[in-house]
Amino acid sequence: MTTKKNMTHIRPRFEFIVPMQHLEVISKIKSKLESSPSQITGHISNDLVTLDIIPSEVHYWSPQLNFRVEEAEDNKQNSKIAGLIGPRPNVWTLFVFIYFSVGIISFFISLFAASKYMLGQYTPMIWAFPIGIIFMLTAFRVGKYGENLGRDQSKLFKDFLKDIVDFEDLDKIP
C-alpha cells in the first residue's frame, strides 16, 4: 500500500491492493450503500466511487471520498483501489480560487512596485508580495483547520471502506 501523506497535502491520496476481484468490490460497495443506514451516502459510476456524508450531517468542512476500483495489473484476482479524500468540490474550488487570486494579484502589484523601486521611486506597494504570502499561508492554515474539523467524518469513510475490503492497512490512509 502506498499513501502520500504530507503536511502540505489538503487532499491526501492513497492506493492499495486488495485480494478481491474489482467487480466483487464494486458489488460489495453497492450492497453496503443500499443495505446499511449510516451517515454515508454515495454513488458509483462504472469503476468510480464517490462517498459523501448524508445531507443532514454535512457541514462546510465535510470531506468527500473519491476512489477508483480496477483490476490489479499483476494479478487479475486482485483489485487496486486508488483515490483521494478531501474537501468537497465547492470548498476545494474556493481555495484554489483564493490561492490563484492572491498569487496573481500580489505578483503583478509586486512587479509594478519592483519596477518603481528600480526607477528610484519608493512605493508602499512593495509590501504586496510578503502580504500575499501571509494571505496564502493563512488560507493554508484555514484549510488545515477545516481538515481537522472533518477528521471524524473522514474516519467514517475509512471504516466504511475497511468493512468492504477487510484490509488492515487502511489505518495508514492519511
PDB file of C-alpha atoms in Angstrom:
ATOM      1  CA  MET A   1       0.000   0.000   0.000  1.00  0.00           C
ATOM      2  CA  THR A   2       1.238   3.440  -0.760  1.00  0.00           C
ATOM      3  CA  THR A   3      -0.037   6.623   0.715  1.00  0.00           C
ATOM      4  CA  LYS A   4       1.168  10.079   0.036  1.00  0.00           C
ATOM      5  CA  LYS A   5       0.861  11.808   3.369  1.00  0.00           C
ATOM      6  CA  ASN A   6       2.446  15.139   3.811  1.00  0.00           C
ATOM      7  CA  MET A   7       1.732  18.153   5.970  1.00  0.00           C
ATOM      8  CA  THR A   8       1.103  20.193   2.834  1.00  0.00           C
ATOM      9  CA  HIS A   9      -1.491  17.858   1.316  1.00  0.00           C
ATOM     10  CA  ILE A  10      -5.030  19.034   1.834  1.00  0.00           C
ATOM     11  CA  ARG A  11      -6.299  16.229  -0.411  1.00  0.00           C
ATOM     12  CA  PRO A  12      -4.204  13.160   0.522  1.00  0.00           C
ATOM     13  CA  ARG A  13      -4.087  10.325  -1.994  1.00  0.00           C
ATOM     14  CA  PHE A  14      -3.967   6.602  -1.310  1.00  0.00           C
ATOM     15  CA  GLU A  15      -3.529   3.402  -3.266  1.00  0.00           C
ATOM     16  CA  PHE A  16      -3.611  -0.224  -2.171  1.00  0.00           C
ATOM     17  CA  ILE A  17      -4.210  -3.744  -3.477  1.00  0.00           C
ATOM     18  CA  VAL A  18      -6.945  -5.987  -2.059  1.00  0.00           C
ATOM     19  CA  PRO A  19      -7.354  -9.738  -2.652  1.00  0.00           C
ATOM     20  CA  MET A  20     -10.762  -9.475  -4.388  1.00  0.00           C
ATOM     21  CA  GLN A  21     -11.821  -9.050  -7.979  1.00  0.00           C
ATOM     22  CA  HIS A  22     -12.781  -5.497  -8.806  1.00  0.00           C
ATOM     23  CA  LEU A  23     -16.401  -6.376  -9.680  1.00  0.00           C
ATOM     24  CA  GLU A  24     -16.760  -8.073  -6.303  1.00  0.00           C
ATOM     25  CA  VAL A  25     -15.503  -4.932  -4.561  1.00  0.00           C
ATOM     26  CA  ILE A  26     -17.957  -2.772  -6.537  1.00  0.00           C
ATOM     27  CA  SER A  27     -20.884  -5.076  -5.712  1.00  0.00           C
ATOM     28  CA  LYS A  28     -19.962  -5.071  -2.005  1.00  0.00           C
ATOM     29  CA  ILE A  29     -19.897  -1.273  -2.025  1.00  0.00           C
ATOM     30  CA  LYS A  30     -23.301  -1.147  -3.752  1.00  0.00           C
ATOM     31  CA  SER A  31     -24.876  -3.571  -1.294  1.00  0.00           C
ATOM     32  CA  LYS A  32     -23.391  -1.786   1.731  1.00  0.00           C
ATOM     33  CA  LEU A  33     -24.664   1.581   0.481  1.00  0.00           C
ATOM     34  CA  GLU A  34     -28.150   0.151  -0.118  1.00  0.00           C
ATOM     35  CA  SER A  35     -28.498  -2.035   2.964  1.00  0.00           C
ATOM     36  CA  SER A  36     -26.998  -0.201   5.877  1.00  0.00           C
ATOM     37  CA  PRO A  37     -28.496   3.045   7.084  1.00  0.00           C
ATOM     38  CA  SER A  38     -25.472   5.072   8.024  1.00  0.00           C
ATOM     39  CA  GLN A  39     -24.076   8.562   7.842  1.00  0.00           C
ATOM     40  CA  ILE A  40     -22.654   7.832   4.403  1.00  0.00           C
ATOM     41  CA  THR A  41     -24.263   8.095   1.013  1.00  0.00           C
ATOM     42  CA  GLY A  42     -22.638   7.639  -2.342  1.00  0.00           C
ATOM     43  CA  HIS A  43     -22.867   6.811  -5.974  1.00  0.00           C
ATOM     44  CA  ILE A  44     -20.995   4.520  -8.303  1.00  0.00           C
ATOM     45  CA  SER A  45     -20.319   5.202 -11.953  1.00  0.00           C
ATOM     46  CA  ASN A  46     -18.550   2.297 -13.643  1.00  0.00           C
ATOM     47  CA  ASP A  47     -15.401   1.874 -11.530  1.00  0.00           C
ATOM     48  CA  LEU A  48     -15.529   5.307  -9.887  1.00  0.00           C
ATOM     49  CA  VAL A  49     -16.990   5.627  -6.400  1.00  0.00           C
ATOM     50  CA  THR A  50     -17.875   8.864  -4.618  1.00  0.00           C
ATOM     51  CA  LEU A  51     -18.835   8.754  -0.959  1.00  0.00           C
ATOM     52  CA  ASP A  52     -20.416  11.706   0.848  1.00  0.00           C
ATOM     53  CA  ILE A  53     -21.796  12.408   4.280  1.00  0.00           C
ATOM     54  CA  ILE A  54     -25.618  12.395   4.422  1.00  0.00           C
ATOM     55  CA  PRO A  55     -27.064  15.901   3.918  1.00  0.00           C
ATOM     56  CA  SER A  56     -28.340  16.247   7.496  1.00  0.00           C
ATOM     57  CA  GLU A  57     -24.787  15.759   8.844  1.00  0.00           C
ATOM     58  CA  VAL A  58     -22.916  17.854   6.277  1.00  0.00           C
ATOM     59  CA  HIS A  59     -21.093  20.962   7.398  1.00  0.00           C
ATOM     60  CA  TYR A  60     -18.891  23.271   5.371  1.00  0.00           C
ATOM     61  CA  TRP A  61     -15.746  21.250   6.050  1.00  0.00           C
ATOM     62  CA  SER A  62     -17.268  17.807   5.482  1.00  0.00           C
ATOM     63  CA  PRO A  63     -14.930  15.670   3.377  1.00  0.00           C
ATOM     64  CA  GLN A  64     -15.651  13.588   0.315  1.00  0.00           C
ATOM     65  CA  LEU A  65     -14.022  10.288  -0.624  1.00  0.00           C
ATOM     66  CA  ASN A  66     -13.417   9.588  -4.312  1.00  0.00           C
ATOM     67  CA  PHE A  67     -11.733   6.405  -5.438  1.00  0.00           C
ATOM     68  CA  ARG A  68     -11.377   4.096  -8.402  1.00  0.00           C
ATOM     69  CA  VAL A  69     -11.554   0.301  -8.250  1.00  0.00           C
ATOM     70  CA  GLU A  70      -9.785  -1.545 -11.055  1.00  0.00           C
ATOM     71  CA  GLU A  71      -8.073  -4.840 -11.736  1.00  0.00           C
ATOM     72  CA  ALA A  72      -4.553  -5.065 -10.397  1.00  0.00           C
ATOM     73  CA  GLU A  73      -2.050  -5.182 -13.236  1.00  0.00           C
ATOM     74  CA  ASP A  74      -0.007  -8.059 -11.845  1.00  0.00           C
ATOM     75  CA  ASN A  75      -2.871 -10.334 -10.725  1.00  0.00           C
ATOM     76  CA  LYS A  76      -6.392 -10.272 -12.175  1.00  0.00           C
ATOM     77  CA  GLN A  77      -7.762 -11.790  -8.947  1.00  0.00           C
ATOM     78  CA  ASN A  78      -6.756  -8.664  -7.025  1.00  0.00           C
ATOM     79  CA  SER A  79      -8.082  -5.127  -7.195  1.00  0.00           C
ATOM     80  CA  LYS A  80      -6.318  -1.826  -6.982  1.00  0.00           C
ATOM     81  CA  ILE A  81      -8.166   0.877  -5.070  1.00  0.00           C
ATOM     82  CA  ALA A  82      -6.788   4.361  -5.618  1.00  0.00           C
ATOM     83  CA  GLY A  83      -8.294   7.648  -4.644  1.00  0.00           C
ATOM     84  CA  LEU A  84      -8.278  10.726  -2.523  1.00  0.00           C
ATOM     85  CA  ILE A  85     -10.079  12.092   0.453  1.00  0.00           C
ATOM     86  CA  GLY A  86     -10.524  15.789   0.779  1.00  0.00           C
ATOM     87  CA  PRO A  87     -12.859  18.729   0.813  1.00  0.00           C
ATOM     88  CA  ARG A  88     -15.991  18.706  -1.299  1.00  0.00           C
ATOM     89  CA  PRO A  89     -15.596  20.278  -4.762  1.00  0.00           C
ATOM     90  CA  ASN A  90     -17.153  23.631  -3.834  1.00  0.00           C
ATOM     91  CA  VAL A  91     -14.729  24.098  -0.917  1.00  0.00           C
ATOM     92  CA  TRP A  92     -11.781  22.931  -3.000  1.00  0.00           C
ATOM     93  CA  THR A  93     -12.714  25.323  -5.827  1.00  0.00           C
ATOM     94  CA  LEU A  94     -12.951  28.230  -3.379  1.00  0.00           C
ATOM     95  CA  PHE A  95      -9.475  27.550  -2.032  1.00  0.00           C
ATOM     96  CA  VAL A  96      -7.974  27.177  -5.497  1.00  0.00           C
ATOM     97  CA  PHE A  97      -9.612  30.490  -6.432  1.00  0.00           C
ATOM     98  CA  ILE A  98      -8.201  32.167  -3.301  1.00  0.00           C
ATOM     99  CA  TYR A  99      -4.679  30.861  -3.958  1.00  0.00           C
ATOM    100  CA  PHE A 100      -4.841  31.832  -7.624  1.00  0.00           C
ATOM    101  CA  SER A 101      -6.301  35.299  -7.000  1.00  0.00           C
ATOM    102  CA  VAL A 102      -3.957  36.218  -4.170  1.00  0.00           C
ATOM    103  CA  GLY A 103      -0.973  34.862  -6.093  1.00  0.00           C
ATOM    104  CA  ILE A 104      -1.730  36.703  -9.332  1.00  0.00           C
ATOM    105  CA  ILE A 105      -2.687  39.989  -7.665  1.00  0.00           C
ATOM    106  CA  SER A 106       0.326  40.044  -5.346  1.00  0.00           C
ATOM    107  CA  PHE A 107       2.649  39.052  -8.200  1.00  0.00           C
ATOM    108  CA  PHE A 108       1.562  41.865 -10.511  1.00  0.00           C
ATOM    109  CA  ILE A 109       1.438  44.512  -7.785  1.00  0.00           C
ATOM    110  CA  SER A 110       4.894  43.393  -6.624  1.00  0.00           C
ATOM    111  CA  LEU A 111       6.169  43.508 -10.199  1.00  0.00           C
ATOM    112  CA  PHE A 112       4.884  47.065 -10.569  1.00  0.00           C
ATOM    113  CA  ALA A 113       6.366  48.056  -7.193  1.00  0.00           C
ATOM    114  CA  ALA A 114       9.731  46.490  -8.062  1.00  0.00           C
ATOM    115  CA  SER A 115       9.897  48.434 -11.323  1.00  0.00           C
ATOM    116  CA  LYS A 116       9.115  51.648  -9.408  1.00  0.00           C
ATOM    117  CA  TYR A 117      11.819  50.762  -6.902  1.00  0.00           C
ATOM    118  CA  MET A 118      14.354  50.214  -9.703  1.00  0.00           C
ATOM    119  CA  LEU A 119      13.500  53.657 -11.030  1.00  0.00           C
ATOM    120  CA  GLY A 120      14.337  55.086  -7.617  1.00  0.00           C
ATOM    121  CA  GLN A 121      10.750  55.734  -6.609  1.00  0.00           C
ATOM    122  CA  TYR A 122       9.683  54.220  -3.316  1.00  0.00           C
ATOM    123  CA  THR A 123       6.142  52.883  -3.130  1.00  0.00           C
ATOM    124  CA  PRO A 124       4.475  51.039  -0.259  1.00  0.00           C
ATOM    125  CA  MET A 125       3.147  48.551  -2.830  1.00  0.00           C
ATOM    126  CA  ILE A 126       6.482  46.763  -2.453  1.00  0.00           C
ATOM    127  CA  TRP A 127       4.847  45.059   0.542  1.00  0.00           C
ATOM    128  CA  ALA A 128       2.287  43.326  -1.696  1.00  0.00           C
ATOM    129  CA  PHE A 129       4.423  40.202  -2.116  1.00  0.00           C
ATOM    130  CA  PRO A 130       5.016  39.469   1.590  1.00  0.00           C
ATOM    131  CA  ILE A 131       1.393  40.332   2.361  1.00  0.00           C
ATOM    132  CA  GLY A 132       0.292  37.924  -0.404  1.00  0.00           C
ATOM    133  CA  ILE A 133       2.462  35.198   1.137  1.00  0.00           C
ATOM    134  CA  ILE A 134       0.840  35.866   4.517  1.00  0.00           C
ATOM    135  CA  PHE A 135      -2.641  35.607   2.947  1.00  0.00           C
ATOM    136  CA  MET A 136      -1.707  32.324   1.252  1.00  0.00           C
ATOM    137  CA  LEU A 137      -0.309  30.892   4.482  1.00  0.00           C
ATOM    138  CA  THR A 138      -3.475  31.992   6.271  1.00  0.00           C
ATOM    139  CA  ALA A 139      -5.623  30.238   3.651  1.00  0.00           C
ATOM    140  CA  PHE A 140      -3.465  27.127   4.059  1.00  0.00           C
ATOM    141  CA  ARG A 141      -3.867  27.166   7.849  1.00  0.00           C
ATOM    142  CA  VAL A 142      -7.644  27.654   7.499  1.00  0.00           C
ATOM    143  CA  GLY A 143      -7.687  24.628   5.181  1.00  0.00           C
ATOM    144  CA  LYS A 144      -5.781  22.570   7.738  1.00  0.00           C
ATOM    145  CA  TYR A 145      -8.200  23.716  10.440  1.00  0.00           C
ATOM    146  CA  GLY A 146     -11.102  22.581   8.243  1.00  0.00           C
ATOM    147  CA  GLU A 147      -9.372  19.260   7.682  1.00  0.00           C
ATOM    148  CA  ASN A 148      -9.263  18.782  11.458  1.00  0.00           C
ATOM    149  CA  LEU A 149     -12.979  19.618  11.723  1.00  0.00           C
ATOM    150  CA  GLY A 150     -13.740  16.899   9.158  1.00  0.00           C
ATOM    151  CA  ARG A 151     -11.467  14.286  10.737  1.00  0.00           C
ATOM    152  CA  ASP A 152     -14.293  12.297  12.382  1.00  0.00           C
ATOM    153  CA  GLN A 153     -16.209  12.124   9.109  1.00  0.00           C
ATOM    154  CA  SER A 154     -13.024  11.054   7.308  1.00  0.00           C
ATOM    155  CA  LYS A 155     -12.764   8.210   9.801  1.00  0.00           C
ATOM    156  CA  LEU A 156     -16.325   7.164   8.872  1.00  0.00           C
ATOM    157  CA  PHE A 157     -15.198   6.813   5.246  1.00  0.00           C
ATOM    158  CA  LYS A 158     -12.160   4.759   6.253  1.00  0.00           C
ATOM    159  CA  ASP A 159     -14.296   2.488   8.443  1.00  0.00           C
ATOM    160  CA  PHE A 160     -16.821   2.067   5.608  1.00  0.00           C
ATOM    161  CA  LEU A 161     -14.033   1.048   3.229  1.00  0.00           C
ATOM    162  CA  LYS A 162     -12.467  -1.194   5.867  1.00  0.00           C
ATOM    163  CA  ASP A 163     -15.784  -3.070   6.242  1.00  0.00           C
ATOM    164  CA  ILE A 164     -15.915  -3.617   2.484  1.00  0.00           C
ATOM    165  CA  VAL A 165     -12.393  -4.840   1.805  1.00  0.00           C
ATOM    166  CA  ASP A 166     -11.388  -6.159   5.253  1.00  0.00           C
ATOM    167  CA  PHE A 167      -7.921  -4.699   4.890  1.00  0.00           C
ATOM    168  CA  GLU A 168      -5.892  -3.789   7.983  1.00  0.00           C
ATOM    169  CA  ASP A 169      -3.567  -1.239   6.379  1.00  0.00           C
ATOM    170  CA  LEU A 170      -6.460   1.172   5.830  1.00  0.00           C
ATOM    171  CA  ASP A 171      -5.417   2.891   9.056  1.00  0.00           C
ATOM    172  CA  LYS A 172      -2.452   4.205   7.105  1.00  0.00           C
ATOM    173  CA  ILE A 173      -4.691   6.253   4.831  1.00  0.00           C
ATOM    174  CA  PRO A 174      -3.964   9.856   5.771  1.00  0.00           C
TER     175      PRO A 174
END
